[in-house]
mmCIF file of C-alpha atoms in Angstrom:
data_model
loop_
_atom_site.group_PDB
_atom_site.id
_atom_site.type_symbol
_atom_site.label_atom_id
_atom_site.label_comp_id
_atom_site.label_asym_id
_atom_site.label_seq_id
_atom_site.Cartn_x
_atom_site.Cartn_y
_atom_site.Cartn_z
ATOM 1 C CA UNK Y 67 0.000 0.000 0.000
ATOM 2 C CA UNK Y 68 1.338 3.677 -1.025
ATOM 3 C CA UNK Y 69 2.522 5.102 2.311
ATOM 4 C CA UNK Y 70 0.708 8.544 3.377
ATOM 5 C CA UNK Y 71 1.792 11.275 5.634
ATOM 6 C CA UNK Y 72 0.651 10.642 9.107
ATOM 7 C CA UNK Y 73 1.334 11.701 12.690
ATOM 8 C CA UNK Y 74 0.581 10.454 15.950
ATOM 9 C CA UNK Y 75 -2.152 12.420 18.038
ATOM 10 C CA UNK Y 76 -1.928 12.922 21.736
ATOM 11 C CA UNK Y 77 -5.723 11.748 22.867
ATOM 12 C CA UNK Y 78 -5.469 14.408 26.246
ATOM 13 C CA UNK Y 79 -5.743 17.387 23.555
ATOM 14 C CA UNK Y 80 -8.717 16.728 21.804
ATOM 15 C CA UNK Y 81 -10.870 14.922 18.727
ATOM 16 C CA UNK Y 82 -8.714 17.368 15.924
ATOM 17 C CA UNK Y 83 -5.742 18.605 17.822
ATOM 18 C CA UNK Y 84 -3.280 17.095 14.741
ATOM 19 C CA UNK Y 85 -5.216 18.153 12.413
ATOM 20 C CA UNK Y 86 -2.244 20.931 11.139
ATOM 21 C CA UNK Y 87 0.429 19.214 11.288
ATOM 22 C CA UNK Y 88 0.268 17.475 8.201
ATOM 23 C CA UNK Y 89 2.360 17.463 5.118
ATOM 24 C CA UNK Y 90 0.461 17.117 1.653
ATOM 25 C CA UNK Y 91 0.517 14.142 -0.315
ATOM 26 C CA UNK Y 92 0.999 14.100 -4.260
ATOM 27 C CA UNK Y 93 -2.213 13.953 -6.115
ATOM 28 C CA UNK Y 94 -2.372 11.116 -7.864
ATOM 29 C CA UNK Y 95 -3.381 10.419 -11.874
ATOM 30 C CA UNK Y 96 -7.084 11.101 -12.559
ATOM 31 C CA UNK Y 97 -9.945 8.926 -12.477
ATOM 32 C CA UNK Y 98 -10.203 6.995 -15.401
ATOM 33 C CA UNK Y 99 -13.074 8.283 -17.998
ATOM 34 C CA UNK Y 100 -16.412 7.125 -17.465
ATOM 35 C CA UNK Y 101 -15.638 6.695 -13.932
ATOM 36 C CA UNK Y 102 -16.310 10.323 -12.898
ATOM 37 C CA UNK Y 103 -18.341 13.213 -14.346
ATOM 38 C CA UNK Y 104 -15.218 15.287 -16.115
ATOM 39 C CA UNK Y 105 -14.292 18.295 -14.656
ATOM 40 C CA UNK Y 106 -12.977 20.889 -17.954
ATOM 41 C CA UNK Y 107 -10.241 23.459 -18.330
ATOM 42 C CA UNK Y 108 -10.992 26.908 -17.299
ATOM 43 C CA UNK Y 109 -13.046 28.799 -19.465
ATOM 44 C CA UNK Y 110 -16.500 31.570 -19.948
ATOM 45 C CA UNK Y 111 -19.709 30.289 -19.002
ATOM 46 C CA UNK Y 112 -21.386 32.896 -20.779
ATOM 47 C CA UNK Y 113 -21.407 30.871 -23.871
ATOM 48 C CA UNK Y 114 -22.311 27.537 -23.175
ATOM 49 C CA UNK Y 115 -21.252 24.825 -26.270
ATOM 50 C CA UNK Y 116 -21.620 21.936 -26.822
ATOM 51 C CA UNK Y 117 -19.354 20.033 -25.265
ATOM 52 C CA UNK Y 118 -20.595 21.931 -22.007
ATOM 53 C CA UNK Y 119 -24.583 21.417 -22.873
ATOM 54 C CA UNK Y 120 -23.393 17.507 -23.058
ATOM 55 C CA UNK Y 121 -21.873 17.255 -19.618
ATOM 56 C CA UNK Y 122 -24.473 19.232 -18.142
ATOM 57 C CA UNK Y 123 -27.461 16.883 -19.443
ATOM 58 C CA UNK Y 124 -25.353 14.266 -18.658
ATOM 59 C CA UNK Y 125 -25.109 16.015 -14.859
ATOM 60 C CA UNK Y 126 -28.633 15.871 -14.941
ATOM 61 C CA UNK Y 127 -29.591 12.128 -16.079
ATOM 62 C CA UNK Y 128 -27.364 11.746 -13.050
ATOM 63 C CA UNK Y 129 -29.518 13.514 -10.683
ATOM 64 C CA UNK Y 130 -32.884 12.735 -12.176
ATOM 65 C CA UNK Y 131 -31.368 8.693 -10.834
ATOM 66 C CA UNK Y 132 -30.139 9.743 -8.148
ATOM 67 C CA UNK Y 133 -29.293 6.089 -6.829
ATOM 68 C CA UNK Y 134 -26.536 4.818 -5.246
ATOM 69 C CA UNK Y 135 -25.384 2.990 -7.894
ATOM 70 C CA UNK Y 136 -26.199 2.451 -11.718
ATOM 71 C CA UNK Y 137 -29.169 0.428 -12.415
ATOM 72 C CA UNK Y 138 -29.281 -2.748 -13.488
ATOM 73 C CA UNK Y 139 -31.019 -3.796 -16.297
ATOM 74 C CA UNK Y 140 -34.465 -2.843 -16.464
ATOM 75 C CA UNK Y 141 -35.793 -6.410 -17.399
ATOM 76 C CA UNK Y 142 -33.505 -7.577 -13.927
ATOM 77 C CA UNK Y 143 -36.030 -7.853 -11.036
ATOM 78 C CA UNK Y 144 -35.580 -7.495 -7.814
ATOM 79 C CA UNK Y 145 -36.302 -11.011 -6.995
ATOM 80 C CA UNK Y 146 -33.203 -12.162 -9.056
ATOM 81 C CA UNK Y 147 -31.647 -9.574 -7.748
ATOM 82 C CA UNK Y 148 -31.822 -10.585 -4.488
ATOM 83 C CA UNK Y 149 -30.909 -14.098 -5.853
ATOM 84 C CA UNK Y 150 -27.546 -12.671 -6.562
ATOM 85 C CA UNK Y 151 -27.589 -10.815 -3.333
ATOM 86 C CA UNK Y 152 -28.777 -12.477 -0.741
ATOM 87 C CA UNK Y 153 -30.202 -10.903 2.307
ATOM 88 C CA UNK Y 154 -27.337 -10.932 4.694
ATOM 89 C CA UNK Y 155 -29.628 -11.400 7.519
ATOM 90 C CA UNK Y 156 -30.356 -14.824 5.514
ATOM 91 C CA UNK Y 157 -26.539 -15.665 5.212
ATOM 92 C CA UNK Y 158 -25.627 -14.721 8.183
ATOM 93 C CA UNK Y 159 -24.581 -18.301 9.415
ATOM 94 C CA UNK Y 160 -22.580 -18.579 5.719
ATOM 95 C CA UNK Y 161 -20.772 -15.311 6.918
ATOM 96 C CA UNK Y 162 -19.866 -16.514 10.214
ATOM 97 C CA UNK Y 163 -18.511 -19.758 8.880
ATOM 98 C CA UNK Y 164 -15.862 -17.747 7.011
ATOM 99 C CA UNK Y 165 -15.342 -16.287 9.859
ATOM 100 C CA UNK Y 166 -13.575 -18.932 11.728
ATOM 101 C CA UNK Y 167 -9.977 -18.245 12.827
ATOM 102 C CA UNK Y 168 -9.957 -14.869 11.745
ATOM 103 C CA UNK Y 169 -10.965 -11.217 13.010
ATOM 104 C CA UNK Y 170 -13.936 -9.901 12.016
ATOM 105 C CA UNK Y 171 -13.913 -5.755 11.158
ATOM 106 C CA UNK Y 172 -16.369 -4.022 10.793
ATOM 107 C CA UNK Y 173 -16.866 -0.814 7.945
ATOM 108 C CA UNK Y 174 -19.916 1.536 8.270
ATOM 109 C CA UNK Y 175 -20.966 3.982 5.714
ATOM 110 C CA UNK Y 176 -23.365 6.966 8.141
ATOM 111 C CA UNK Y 177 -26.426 8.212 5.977
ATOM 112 C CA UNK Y 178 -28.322 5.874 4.879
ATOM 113 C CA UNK Y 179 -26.913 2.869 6.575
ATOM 114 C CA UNK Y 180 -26.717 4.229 10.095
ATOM 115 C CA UNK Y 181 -29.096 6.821 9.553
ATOM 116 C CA UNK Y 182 -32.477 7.417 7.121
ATOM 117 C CA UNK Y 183 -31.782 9.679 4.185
ATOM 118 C CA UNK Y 184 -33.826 12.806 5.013
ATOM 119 C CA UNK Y 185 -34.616 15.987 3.313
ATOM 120 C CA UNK Y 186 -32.005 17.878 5.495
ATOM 121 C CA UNK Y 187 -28.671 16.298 6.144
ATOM 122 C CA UNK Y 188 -27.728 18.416 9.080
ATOM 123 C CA UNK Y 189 -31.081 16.697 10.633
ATOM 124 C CA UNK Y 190 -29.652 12.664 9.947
ATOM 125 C CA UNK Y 191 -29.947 11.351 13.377
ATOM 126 C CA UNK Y 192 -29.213 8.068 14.471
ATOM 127 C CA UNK Y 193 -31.755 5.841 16.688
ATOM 128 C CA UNK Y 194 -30.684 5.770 20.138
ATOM 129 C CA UNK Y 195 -30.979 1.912 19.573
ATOM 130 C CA UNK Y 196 -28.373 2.167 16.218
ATOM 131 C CA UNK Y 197 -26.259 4.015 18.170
ATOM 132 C CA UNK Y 198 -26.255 1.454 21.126
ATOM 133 C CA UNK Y 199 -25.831 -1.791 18.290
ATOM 134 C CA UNK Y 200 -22.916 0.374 16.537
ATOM 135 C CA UNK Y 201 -21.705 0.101 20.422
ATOM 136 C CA UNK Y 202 -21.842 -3.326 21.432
ATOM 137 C CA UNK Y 203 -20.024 -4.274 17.384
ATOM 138 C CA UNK Y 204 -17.044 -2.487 18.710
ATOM 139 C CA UNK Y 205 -16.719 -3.592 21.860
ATOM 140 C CA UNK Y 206 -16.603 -6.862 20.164
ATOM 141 C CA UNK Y 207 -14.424 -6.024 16.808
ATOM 142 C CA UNK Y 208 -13.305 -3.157 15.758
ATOM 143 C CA UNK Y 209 -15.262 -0.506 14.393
ATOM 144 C CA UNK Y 210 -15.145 2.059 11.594
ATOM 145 C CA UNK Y 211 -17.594 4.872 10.187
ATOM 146 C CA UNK Y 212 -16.299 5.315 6.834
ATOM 147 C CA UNK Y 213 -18.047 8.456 5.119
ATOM 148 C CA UNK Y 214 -18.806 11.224 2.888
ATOM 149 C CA UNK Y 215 -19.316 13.955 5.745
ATOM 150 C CA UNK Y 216 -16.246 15.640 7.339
ATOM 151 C CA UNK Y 217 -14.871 13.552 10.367
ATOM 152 C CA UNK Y 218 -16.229 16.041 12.916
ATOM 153 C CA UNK Y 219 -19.478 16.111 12.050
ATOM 154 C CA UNK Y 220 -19.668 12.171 11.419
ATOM 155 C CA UNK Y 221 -18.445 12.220 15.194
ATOM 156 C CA UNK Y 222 -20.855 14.501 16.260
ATOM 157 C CA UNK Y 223 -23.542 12.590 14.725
ATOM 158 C CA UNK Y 224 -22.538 8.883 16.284
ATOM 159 C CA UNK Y 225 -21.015 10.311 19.360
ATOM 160 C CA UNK Y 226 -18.568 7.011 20.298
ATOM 161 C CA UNK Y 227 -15.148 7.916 20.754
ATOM 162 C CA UNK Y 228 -14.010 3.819 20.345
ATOM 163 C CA UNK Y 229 -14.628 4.247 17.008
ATOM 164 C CA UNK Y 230 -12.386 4.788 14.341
ATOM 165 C CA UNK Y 231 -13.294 7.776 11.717
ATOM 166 C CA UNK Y 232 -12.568 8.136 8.353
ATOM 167 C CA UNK Y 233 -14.659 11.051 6.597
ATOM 168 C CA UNK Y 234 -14.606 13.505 3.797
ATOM 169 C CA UNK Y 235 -15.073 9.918 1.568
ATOM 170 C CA UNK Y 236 -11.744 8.845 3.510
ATOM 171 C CA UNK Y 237 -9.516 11.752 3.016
ATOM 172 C CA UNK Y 238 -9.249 12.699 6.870
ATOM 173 C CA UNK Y 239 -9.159 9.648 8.428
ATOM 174 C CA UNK Y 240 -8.401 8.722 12.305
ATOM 175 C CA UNK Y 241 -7.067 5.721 12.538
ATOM 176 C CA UNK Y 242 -5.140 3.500 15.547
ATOM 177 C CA UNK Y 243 -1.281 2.903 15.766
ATOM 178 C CA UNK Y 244 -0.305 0.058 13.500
ATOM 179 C CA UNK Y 245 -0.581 -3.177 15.521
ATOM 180 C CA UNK Y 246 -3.298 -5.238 17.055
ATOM 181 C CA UNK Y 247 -4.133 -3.418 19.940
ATOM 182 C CA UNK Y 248 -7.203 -1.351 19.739
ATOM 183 C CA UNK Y 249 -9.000 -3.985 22.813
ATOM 184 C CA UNK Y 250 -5.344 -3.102 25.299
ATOM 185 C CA UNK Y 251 -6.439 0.402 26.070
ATOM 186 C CA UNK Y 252 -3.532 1.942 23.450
ATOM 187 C CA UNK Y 253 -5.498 5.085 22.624
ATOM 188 C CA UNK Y 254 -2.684 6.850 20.430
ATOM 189 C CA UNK Y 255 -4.120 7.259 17.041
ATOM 190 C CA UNK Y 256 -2.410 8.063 13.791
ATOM 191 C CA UNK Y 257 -4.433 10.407 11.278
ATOM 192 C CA UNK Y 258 -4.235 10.566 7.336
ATOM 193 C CA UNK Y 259 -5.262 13.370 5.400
ATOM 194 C CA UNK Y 260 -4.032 12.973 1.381
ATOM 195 C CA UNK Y 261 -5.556 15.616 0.125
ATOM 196 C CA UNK Y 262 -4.325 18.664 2.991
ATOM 197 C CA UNK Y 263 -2.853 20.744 0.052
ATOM 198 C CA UNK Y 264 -6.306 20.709 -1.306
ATOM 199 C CA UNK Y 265 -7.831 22.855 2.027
ATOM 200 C CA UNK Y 266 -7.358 26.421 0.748
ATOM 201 C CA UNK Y 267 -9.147 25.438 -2.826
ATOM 202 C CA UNK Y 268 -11.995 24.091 -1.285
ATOM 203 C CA UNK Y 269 -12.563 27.335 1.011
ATOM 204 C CA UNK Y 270 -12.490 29.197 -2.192
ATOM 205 C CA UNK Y 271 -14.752 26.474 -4.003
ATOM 206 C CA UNK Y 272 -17.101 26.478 -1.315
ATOM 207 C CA UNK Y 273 -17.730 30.244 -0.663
ATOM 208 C CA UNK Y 274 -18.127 30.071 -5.004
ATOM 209 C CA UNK Y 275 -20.758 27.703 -4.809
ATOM 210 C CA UNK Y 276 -23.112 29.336 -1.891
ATOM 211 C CA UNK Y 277 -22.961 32.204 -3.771
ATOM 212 C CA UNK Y 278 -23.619 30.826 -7.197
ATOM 213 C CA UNK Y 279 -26.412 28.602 -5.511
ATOM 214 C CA UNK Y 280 -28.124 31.108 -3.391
ATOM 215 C CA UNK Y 281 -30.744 32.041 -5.580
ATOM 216 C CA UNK Y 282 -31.956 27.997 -6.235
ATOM 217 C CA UNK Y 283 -34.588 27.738 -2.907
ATOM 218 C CA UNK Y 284 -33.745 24.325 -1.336
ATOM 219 C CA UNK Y 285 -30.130 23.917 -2.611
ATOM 220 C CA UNK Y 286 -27.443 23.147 0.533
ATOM 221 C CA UNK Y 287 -23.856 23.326 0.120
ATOM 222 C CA UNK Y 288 -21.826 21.277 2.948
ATOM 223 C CA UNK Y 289 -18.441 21.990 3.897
ATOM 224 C CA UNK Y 290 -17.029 18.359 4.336
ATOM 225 C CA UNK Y 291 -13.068 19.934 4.897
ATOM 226 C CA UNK Y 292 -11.785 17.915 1.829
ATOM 227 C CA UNK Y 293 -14.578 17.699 -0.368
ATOM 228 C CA UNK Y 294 -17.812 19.971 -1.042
ATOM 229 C CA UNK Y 295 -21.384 18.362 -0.876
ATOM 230 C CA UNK Y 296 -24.520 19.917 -3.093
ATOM 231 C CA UNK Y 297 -27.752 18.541 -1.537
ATOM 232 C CA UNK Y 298 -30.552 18.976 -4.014
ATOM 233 C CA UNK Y 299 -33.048 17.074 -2.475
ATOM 234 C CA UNK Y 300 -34.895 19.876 -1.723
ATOM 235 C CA UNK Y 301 -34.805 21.793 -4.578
ATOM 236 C CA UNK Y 302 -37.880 21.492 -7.569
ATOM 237 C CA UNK Y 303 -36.860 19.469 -10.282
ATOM 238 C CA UNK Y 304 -37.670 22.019 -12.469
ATOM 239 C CA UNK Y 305 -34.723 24.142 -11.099
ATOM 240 C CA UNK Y 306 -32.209 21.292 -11.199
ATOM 241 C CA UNK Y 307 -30.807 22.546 -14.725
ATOM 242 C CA UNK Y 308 -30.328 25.990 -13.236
ATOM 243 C CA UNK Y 309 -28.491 24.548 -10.426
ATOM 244 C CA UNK Y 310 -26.333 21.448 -12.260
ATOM 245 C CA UNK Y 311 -25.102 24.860 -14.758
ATOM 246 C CA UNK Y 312 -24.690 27.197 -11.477
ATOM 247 C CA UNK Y 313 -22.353 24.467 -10.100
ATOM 248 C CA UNK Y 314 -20.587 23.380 -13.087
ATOM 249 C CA UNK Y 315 -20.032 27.412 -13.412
ATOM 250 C CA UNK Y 316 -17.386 27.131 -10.754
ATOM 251 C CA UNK Y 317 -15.958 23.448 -10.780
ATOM 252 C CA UNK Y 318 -15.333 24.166 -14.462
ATOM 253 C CA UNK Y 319 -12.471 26.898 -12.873
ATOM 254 C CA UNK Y 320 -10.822 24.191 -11.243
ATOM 255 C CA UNK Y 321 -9.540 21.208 -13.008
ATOM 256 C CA UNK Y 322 -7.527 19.964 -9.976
ATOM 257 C CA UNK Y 323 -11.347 19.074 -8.861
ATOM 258 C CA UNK Y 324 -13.737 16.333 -9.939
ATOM 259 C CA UNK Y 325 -17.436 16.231 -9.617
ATOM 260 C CA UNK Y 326 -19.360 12.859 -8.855
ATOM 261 C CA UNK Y 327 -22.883 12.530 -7.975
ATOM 262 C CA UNK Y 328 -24.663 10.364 -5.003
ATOM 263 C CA UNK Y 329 -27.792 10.082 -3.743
ATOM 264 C CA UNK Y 330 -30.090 14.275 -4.297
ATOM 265 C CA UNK Y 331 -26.201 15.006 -3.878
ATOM 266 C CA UNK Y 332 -23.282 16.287 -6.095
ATOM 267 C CA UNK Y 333 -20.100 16.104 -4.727
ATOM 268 C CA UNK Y 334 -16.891 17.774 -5.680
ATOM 269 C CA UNK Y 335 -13.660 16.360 -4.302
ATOM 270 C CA UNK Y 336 -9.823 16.237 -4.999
ATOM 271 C CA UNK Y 337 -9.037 14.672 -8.237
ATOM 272 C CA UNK Y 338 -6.208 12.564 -6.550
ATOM 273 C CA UNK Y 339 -6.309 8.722 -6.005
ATOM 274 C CA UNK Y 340 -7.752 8.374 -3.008
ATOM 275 C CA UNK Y 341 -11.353 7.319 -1.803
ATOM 276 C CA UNK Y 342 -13.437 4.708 0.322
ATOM 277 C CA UNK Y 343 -11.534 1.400 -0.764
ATOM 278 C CA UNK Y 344 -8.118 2.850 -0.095
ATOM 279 C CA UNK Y 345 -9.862 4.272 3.469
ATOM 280 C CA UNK Y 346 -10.422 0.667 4.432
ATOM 281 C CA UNK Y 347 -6.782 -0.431 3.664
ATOM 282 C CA UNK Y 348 -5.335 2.023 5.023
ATOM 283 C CA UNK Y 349 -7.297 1.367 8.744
ATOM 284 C CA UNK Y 350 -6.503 -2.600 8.104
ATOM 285 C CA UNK Y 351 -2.811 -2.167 7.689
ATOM 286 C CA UNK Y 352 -3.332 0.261 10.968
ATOM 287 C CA UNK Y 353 -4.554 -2.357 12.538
ATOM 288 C CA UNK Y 354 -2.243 -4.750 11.830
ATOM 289 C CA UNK Y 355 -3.925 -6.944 9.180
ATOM 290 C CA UNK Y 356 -2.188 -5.644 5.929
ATOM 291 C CA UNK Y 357 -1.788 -8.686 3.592
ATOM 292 C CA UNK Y 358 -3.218 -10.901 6.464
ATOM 293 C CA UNK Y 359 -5.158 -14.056 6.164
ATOM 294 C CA UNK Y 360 -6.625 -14.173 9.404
ATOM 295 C CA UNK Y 361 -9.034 -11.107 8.967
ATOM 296 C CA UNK Y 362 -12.832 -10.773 7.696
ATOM 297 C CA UNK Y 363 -13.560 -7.194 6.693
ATOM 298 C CA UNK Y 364 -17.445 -6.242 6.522
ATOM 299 C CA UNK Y 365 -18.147 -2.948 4.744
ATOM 300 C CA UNK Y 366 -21.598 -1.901 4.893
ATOM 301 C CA UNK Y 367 -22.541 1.161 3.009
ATOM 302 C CA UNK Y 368 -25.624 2.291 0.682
ATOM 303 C CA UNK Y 369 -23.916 4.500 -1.843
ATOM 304 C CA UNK Y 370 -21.705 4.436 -5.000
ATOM 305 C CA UNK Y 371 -18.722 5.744 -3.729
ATOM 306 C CA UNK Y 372 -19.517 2.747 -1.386
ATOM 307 C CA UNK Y 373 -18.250 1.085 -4.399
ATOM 308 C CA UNK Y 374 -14.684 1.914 -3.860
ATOM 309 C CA UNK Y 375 -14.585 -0.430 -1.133
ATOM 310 C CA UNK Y 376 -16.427 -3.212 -2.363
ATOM 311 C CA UNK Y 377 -14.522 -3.606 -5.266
ATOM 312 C CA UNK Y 378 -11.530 -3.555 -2.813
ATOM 313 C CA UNK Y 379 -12.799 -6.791 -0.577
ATOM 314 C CA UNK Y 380 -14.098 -8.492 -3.708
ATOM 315 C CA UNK Y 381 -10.263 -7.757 -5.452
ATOM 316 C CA UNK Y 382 -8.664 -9.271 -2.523
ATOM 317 C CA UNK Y 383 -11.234 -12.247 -2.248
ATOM 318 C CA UNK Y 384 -11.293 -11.813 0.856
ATOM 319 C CA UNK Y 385 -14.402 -9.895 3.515
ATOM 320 C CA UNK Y 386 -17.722 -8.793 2.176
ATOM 321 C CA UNK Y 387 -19.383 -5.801 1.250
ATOM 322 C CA UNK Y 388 -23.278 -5.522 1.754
ATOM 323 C CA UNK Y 389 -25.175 -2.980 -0.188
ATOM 324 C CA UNK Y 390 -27.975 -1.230 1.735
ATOM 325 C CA UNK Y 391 -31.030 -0.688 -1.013
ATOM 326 C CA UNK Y 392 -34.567 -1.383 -1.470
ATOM 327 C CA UNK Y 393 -34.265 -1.896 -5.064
ATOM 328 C CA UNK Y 394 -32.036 -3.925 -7.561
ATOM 329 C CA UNK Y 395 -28.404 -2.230 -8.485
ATOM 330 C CA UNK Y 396 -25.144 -2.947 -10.006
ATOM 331 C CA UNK Y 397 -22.892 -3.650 -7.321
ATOM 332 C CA UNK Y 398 -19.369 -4.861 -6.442
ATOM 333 C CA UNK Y 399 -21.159 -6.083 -2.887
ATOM 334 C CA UNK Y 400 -21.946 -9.456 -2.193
ATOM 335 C CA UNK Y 401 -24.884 -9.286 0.023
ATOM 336 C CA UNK Y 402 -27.845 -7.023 0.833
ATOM 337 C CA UNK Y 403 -29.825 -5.108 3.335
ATOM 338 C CA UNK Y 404 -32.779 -3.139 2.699
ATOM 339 C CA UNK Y 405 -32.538 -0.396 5.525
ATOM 340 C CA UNK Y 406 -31.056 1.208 8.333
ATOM 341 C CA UNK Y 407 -32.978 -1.163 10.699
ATOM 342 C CA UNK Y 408 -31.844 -4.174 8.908
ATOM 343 C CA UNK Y 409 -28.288 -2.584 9.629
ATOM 344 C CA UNK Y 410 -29.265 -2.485 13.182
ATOM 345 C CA UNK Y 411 -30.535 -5.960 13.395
ATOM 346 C CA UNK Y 412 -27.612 -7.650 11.688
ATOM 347 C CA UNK Y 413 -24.897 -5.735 14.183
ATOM 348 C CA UNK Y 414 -27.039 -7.161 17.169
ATOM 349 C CA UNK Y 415 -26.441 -10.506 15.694
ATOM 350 C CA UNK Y 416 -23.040 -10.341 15.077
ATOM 351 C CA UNK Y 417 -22.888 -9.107 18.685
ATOM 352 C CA UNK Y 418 -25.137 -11.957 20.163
ATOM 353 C CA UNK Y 419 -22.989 -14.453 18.247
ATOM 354 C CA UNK Y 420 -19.556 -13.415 19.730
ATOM 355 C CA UNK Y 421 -21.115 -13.065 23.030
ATOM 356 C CA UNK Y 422 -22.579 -17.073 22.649
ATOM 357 C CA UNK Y 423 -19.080 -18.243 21.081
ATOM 358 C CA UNK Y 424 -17.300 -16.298 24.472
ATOM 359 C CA UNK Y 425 -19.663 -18.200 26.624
ATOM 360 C CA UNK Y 426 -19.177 -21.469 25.156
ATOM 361 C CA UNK Y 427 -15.640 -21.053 25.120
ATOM 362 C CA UNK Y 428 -15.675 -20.050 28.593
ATOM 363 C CA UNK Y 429 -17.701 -22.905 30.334
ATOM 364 C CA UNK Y 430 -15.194 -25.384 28.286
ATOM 365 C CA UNK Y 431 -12.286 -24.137 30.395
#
């Protein structure tokens, strides 16, 4: 794995007291085409052409989906779906058996795995009764929140300090010291943030885009620290050309940037190789299971750039990713839950399973 810049924080001074000391890391090539929507050299928006009209209706195809991933085939039902992604409620006794002999870890995306999408993401609570399941998992393995929002706000939302955070899509990450300790007590943590140099352009981005945006009733911009976050679920669909052009307006200024879109969300990010999957091997080799056979990773998430990180488990044959959706997707993820609560319920087994196997263990001694 491509080593990062990283320092050790002292725990007595606080959740971001490292945050600047950090030295930036090189961007890395672009994302390959297709991937992401293309972000173009600088240049007037006063005369859109057509090179510009075809990105932007492409922009909005995007949002008129707005899923977490591309749909399958229209003729593919969910039924078959589901054939090909089981229920990993239904599997769960399959999942434990690969379990044996090795450490399970467990990956959470927040919104919409943790929490309900709602119409305003500063208002994405967590049940009292998520927040105690997401408790009990890491008492038992450990635990990361892997997401999209900035790690401080992530925290604020989930409120457990055990856990380990990686946010802005894994570009600020807080992560233990490398080795298996994170049940000893150890509470020195290391922190990763690739994309530092990128801080100052996304101020500048973000003041750009409440500005350009301020007119479109409904349209949010989030400050994430390393990456900017359009919600548009609130806006009329009618205005969602107004806004894709408003926001395209400034990205287009900044080719160093890329745009993506998740779910009522655009996001615009560093265009440097970096994102979910390499979050989650980054906190593995932390933990002391880089290139290790006797480790299970579990990554549960509900959005595409959930994808990163599927792909990642399914490349190294090794863990599972489970894809939180209602309907049928394409997906790198080899199981399926439907909703937060179905989250919730599967953590409570994978508690009530170690704390049967302890027991057992116990009474043969």
């Amino acid at each position: 794995m491509t080593n990062q810049n990283v320092i050790i924080s002292d725990p007595r001074s606080g959740f971001d007291s490292s945050l600047l000391s950090f030295s930036p890391a090189v961007p890395g090539p672009l994302p390959q085409p297709g991937r992401f929507i293309a972000v173009p050299a600088k240049k007037s928006f006063k005369n859109i052409d057509s090179t510009d009209a075809t990105r932007i209706t492409a922009l909005l195809d995007s949002m008129r989906a707005s899923s977490p991933t591309r749909r399958s085939s229209e003729t593919e039902n969910l039924k078959s779906w589901i054939d090909h992604h089981p229920s990993a409620l239904n599997m769960f006794d399959e999942i434990i058996n690969s379990s044996k002999g090795k450490q399970i870890v467990v990956f959470l995306d927040y919104d919409g795995t943790l929490s309900p999408i709602v119409d305003d993401p500063d208002k994405a609570f967590m049940t009292s009764e998520m927040r105690e399941a997401v408790k009990n998992t890491s008492k038992y393995f450990p635990t990361a929140i892997v997401s999209g929002r900035c790690r401080a706000k992530v925290f604020n939302f989930v409120k457990l300090s055990q856990l380990y955070y990686a946010g802005s899509h894994g570009m600020d990450i807080k992560a233990p010291v490398k080795g298996r300790n994170y049940r000893k007590g150890n509470n020195q943590t290391v922190l990763c943030q690739p994309a530092r140099e990128f801080l100052p352009m996304i101020s500048e981005v973000y003041k750009s885009l409440v500005e350009k945006t301020k007119s479109i009733p409904g349209a949010k911009v989030e400050n994430n620290k390393f990456c900017l976050s359009v919600h548009f679920r609130r806006v009329e669909e009618k205005r969602w050309t107004e806004l894709a052009e408003q926001v395209k307006s400034v990205t287009k200024e900044y080719p160093r940037l890329r745009l993506t879109q998740g779910r009522k969300v655009l996001e615009i990010r560093p265009s440097i190789k970096w994102d979910k999957g390499n979050a989650l091997e980054f906190l593995l080799e932390s933990l002391g299971y880089a290139n290790s056979n006797d480790v299970l990773p579990i990554y549960i998430g509900d959005d595409r750039t959930d994808e990163d990180a599927f792909k990642v488990l399914r490349d190294r044959g090794q863990g599972f990713g489970i894809l939180v959706s209602k309907s049928p997707k394409e997906t790198n993820a080899t199981y399926s839950l439907q909703e937060p609560l179905e989250v919730m319920y599967f953590l409570n087994r994978l508690v009530e399973w170690k704390q049967s196997s302890l027991q057992q263990k116990y009474q043969k001694k």
